[in-house]
PDB file of C-alpha atoms in Angstrom:
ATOM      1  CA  UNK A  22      12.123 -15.078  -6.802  1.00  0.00           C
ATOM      2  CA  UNK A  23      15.376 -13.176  -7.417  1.00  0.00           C
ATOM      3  CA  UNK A  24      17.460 -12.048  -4.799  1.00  0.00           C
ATOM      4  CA  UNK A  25      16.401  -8.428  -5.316  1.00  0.00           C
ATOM      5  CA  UNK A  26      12.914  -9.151  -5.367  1.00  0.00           C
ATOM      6  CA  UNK A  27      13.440 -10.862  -1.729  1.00  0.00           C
ATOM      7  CA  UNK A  28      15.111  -8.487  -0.689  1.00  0.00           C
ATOM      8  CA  UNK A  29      12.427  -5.719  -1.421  1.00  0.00           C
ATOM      9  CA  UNK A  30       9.867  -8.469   0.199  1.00  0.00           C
ATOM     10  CA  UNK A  31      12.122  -8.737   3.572  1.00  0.00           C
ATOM     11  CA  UNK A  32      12.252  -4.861   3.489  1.00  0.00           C
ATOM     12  CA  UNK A  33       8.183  -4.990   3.179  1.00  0.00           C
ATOM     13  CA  UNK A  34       7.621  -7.732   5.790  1.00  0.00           C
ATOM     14  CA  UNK A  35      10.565  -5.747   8.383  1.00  0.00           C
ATOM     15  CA  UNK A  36       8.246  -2.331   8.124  1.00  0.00           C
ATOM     16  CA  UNK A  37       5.187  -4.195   7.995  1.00  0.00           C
ATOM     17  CA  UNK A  38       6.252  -5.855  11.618  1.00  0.00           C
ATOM     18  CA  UNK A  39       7.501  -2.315  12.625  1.00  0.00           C
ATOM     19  CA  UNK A  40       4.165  -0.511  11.769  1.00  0.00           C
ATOM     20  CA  UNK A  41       2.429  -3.466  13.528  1.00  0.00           C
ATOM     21  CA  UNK A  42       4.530  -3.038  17.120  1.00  0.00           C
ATOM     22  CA  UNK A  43       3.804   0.736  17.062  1.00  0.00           C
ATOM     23  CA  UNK A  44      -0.188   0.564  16.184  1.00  0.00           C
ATOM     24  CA  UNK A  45      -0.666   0.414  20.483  1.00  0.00           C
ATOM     25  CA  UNK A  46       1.748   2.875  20.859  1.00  0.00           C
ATOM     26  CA  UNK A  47       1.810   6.407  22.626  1.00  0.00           C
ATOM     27  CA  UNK A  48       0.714   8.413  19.844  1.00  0.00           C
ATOM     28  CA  UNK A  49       3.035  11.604  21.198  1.00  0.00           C
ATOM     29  CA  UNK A  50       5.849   9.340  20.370  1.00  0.00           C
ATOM     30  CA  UNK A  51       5.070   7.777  17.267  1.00  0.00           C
ATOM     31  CA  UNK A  52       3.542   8.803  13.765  1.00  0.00           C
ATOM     32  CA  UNK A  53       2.378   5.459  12.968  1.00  0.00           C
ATOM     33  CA  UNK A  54       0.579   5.398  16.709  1.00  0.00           C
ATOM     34  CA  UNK A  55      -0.777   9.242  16.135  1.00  0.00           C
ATOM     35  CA  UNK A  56      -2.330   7.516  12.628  1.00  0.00           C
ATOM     36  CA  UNK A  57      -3.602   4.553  14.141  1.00  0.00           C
ATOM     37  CA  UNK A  58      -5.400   6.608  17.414  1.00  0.00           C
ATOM     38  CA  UNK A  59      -6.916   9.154  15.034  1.00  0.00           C
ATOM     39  CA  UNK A  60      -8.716   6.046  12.560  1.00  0.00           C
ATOM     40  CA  UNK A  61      -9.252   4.512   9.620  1.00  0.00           C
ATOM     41  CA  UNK A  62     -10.520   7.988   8.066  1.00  0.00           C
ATOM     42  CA  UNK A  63      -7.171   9.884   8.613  1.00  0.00           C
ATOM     43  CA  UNK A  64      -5.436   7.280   7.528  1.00  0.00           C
ATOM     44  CA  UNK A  65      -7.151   6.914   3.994  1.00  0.00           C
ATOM     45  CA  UNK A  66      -6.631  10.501   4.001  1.00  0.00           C
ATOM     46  CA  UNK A  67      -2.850  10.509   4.097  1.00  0.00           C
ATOM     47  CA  UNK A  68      -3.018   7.960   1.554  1.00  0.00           C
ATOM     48  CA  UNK A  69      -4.999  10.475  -0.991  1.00  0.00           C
ATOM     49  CA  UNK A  70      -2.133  13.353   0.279  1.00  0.00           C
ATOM     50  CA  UNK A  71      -0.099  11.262  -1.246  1.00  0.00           C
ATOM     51  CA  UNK A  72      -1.164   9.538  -3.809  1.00  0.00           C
ATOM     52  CA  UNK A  73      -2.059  13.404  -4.932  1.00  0.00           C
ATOM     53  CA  UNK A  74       2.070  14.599  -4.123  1.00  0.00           C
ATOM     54  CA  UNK A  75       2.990  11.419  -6.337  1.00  0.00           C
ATOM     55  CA  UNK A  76       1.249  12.452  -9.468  1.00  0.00           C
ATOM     56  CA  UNK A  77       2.338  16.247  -8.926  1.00  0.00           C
ATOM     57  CA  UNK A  78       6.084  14.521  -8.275  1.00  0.00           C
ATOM     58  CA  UNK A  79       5.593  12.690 -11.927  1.00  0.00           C
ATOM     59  CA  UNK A  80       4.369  15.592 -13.826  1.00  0.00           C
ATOM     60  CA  UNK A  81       7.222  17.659 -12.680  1.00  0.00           C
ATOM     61  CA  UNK A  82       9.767  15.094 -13.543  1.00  0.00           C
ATOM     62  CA  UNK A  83      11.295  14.871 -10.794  1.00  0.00           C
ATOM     63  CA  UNK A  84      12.768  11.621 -10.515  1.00  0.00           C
ATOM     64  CA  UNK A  85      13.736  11.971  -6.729  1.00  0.00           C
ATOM     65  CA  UNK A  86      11.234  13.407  -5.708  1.00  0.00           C
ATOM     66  CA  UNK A  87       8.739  10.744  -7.009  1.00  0.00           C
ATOM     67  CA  UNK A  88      11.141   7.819  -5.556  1.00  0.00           C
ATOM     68  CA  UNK A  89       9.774   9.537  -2.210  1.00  0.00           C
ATOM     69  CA  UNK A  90       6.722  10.307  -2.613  1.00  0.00           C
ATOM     70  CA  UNK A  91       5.994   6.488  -3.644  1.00  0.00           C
ATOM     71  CA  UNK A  92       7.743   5.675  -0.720  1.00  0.00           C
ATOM     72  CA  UNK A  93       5.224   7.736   1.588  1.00  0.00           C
ATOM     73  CA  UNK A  94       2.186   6.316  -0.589  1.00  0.00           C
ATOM     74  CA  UNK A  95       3.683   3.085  -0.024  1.00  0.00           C
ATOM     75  CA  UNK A  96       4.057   3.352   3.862  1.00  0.00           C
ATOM     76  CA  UNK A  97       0.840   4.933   4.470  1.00  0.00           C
ATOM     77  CA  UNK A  98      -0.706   2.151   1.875  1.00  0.00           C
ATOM     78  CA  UNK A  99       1.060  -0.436   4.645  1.00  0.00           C
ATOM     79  CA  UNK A 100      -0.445   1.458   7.382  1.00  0.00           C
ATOM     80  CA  UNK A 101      -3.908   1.039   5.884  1.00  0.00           C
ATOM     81  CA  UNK A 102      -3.329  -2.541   5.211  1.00  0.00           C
ATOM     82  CA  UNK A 103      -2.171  -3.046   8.554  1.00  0.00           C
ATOM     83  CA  UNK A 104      -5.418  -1.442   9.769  1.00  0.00           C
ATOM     84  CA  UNK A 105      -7.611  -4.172   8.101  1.00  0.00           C
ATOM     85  CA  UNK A 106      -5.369  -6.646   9.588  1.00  0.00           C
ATOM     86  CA  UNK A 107      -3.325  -7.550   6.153  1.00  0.00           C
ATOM     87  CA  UNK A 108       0.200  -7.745   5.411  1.00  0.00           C
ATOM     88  CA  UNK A 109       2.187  -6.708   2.337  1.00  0.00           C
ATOM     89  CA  UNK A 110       2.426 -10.346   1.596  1.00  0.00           C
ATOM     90  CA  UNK A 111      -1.553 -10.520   1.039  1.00  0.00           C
ATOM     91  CA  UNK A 112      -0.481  -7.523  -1.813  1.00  0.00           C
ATOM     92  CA  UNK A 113       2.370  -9.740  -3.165  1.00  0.00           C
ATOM     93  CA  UNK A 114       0.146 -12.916  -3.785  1.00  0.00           C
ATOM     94  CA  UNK A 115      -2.262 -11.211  -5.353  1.00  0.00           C
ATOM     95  CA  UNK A 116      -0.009  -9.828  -7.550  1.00  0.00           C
ATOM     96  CA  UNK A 117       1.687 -13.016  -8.094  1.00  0.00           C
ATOM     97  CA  UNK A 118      -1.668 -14.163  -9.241  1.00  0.00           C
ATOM     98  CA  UNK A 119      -2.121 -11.793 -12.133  1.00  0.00           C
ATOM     99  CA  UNK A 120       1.437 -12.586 -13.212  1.00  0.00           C
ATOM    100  CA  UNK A 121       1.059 -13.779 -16.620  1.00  0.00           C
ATOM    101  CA  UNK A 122      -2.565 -11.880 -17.092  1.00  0.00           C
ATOM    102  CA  UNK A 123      -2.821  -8.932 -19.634  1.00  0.00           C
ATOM    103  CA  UNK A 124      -3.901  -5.482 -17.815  1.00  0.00           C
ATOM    104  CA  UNK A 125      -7.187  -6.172 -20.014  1.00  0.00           C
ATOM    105  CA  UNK A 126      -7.733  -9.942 -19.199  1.00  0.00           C
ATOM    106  CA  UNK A 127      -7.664  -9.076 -15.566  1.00  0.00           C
ATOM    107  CA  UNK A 128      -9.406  -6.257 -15.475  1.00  0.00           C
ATOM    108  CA  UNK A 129     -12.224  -8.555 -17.336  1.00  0.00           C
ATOM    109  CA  UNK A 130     -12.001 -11.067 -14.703  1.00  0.00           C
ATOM    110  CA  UNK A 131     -12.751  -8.651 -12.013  1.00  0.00           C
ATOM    111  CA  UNK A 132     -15.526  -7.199 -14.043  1.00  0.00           C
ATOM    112  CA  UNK A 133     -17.171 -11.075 -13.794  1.00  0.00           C
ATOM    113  CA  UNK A 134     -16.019 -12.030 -10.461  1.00  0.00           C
ATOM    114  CA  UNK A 135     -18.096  -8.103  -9.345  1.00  0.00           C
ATOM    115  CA  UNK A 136     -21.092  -8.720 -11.556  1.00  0.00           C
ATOM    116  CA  UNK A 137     -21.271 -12.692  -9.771  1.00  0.00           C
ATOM    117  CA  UNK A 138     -21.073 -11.190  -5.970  1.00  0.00           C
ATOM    118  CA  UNK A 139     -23.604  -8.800  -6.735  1.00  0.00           C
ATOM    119  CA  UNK A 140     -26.017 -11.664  -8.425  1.00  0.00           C
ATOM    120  CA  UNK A 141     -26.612  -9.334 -11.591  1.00  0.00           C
TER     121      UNK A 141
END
């Protein structure tokens, strides 16, 4: 891994720890707390707020603008991983394991893999 790329995992794995020591927190103190107290529901909310603000962001071209709206659908994704008891790192390895895979192949695979776990 290059040093950037473990750099951006360290930065990942330092929020992830953050969001974790804040989840039992007073929620009139901390956002991540408030999130965490109202459940899982709000927080898949946010995550549609945003994943909403980051396509409007793109379609307006505004570079800046997207760079931080990604970074809010990013922290609220983190904040919903860290609500099914997963870390960024269980994102990384799975992307690690389609390195290599066309968009198509992989999407195939899953296609299988559902079809087997169903029994159809």
């Amino acid at each position: 891994m290059n040093d950037q790329l473990q750099g951006s995992n360290d930065t990942l794995a330092r929020l992830a720890e953050v969001i974790e020591s804040r989840r039992g927190g007073d929620p009139e103190k901390s956002y991540v707390a408030r999130l965490f107290s109202k459940g899982t529901d709000a927080i898949l909310k946010k995550i549609g707020e945003e994943a909403t603000e980051t396509v409007m962001a793109a379609k307006d071209g505004d570079r800046q603008k997207l760079v931080c709206e990604v970074a809010d659908l990013w922290f609220h994704s983190m904040v919903a991983l860290a609500a099914f008891d997963l870390k960024p790192a269980d994102v990384l390895a799975e992307l690690e394991r389609r390195e290599g895979l066309s968009g198509l192949e992989e999407f195939a695979l899953r296609k299988v893999r559902q079809r087997e776990g169903d029994g159809t």
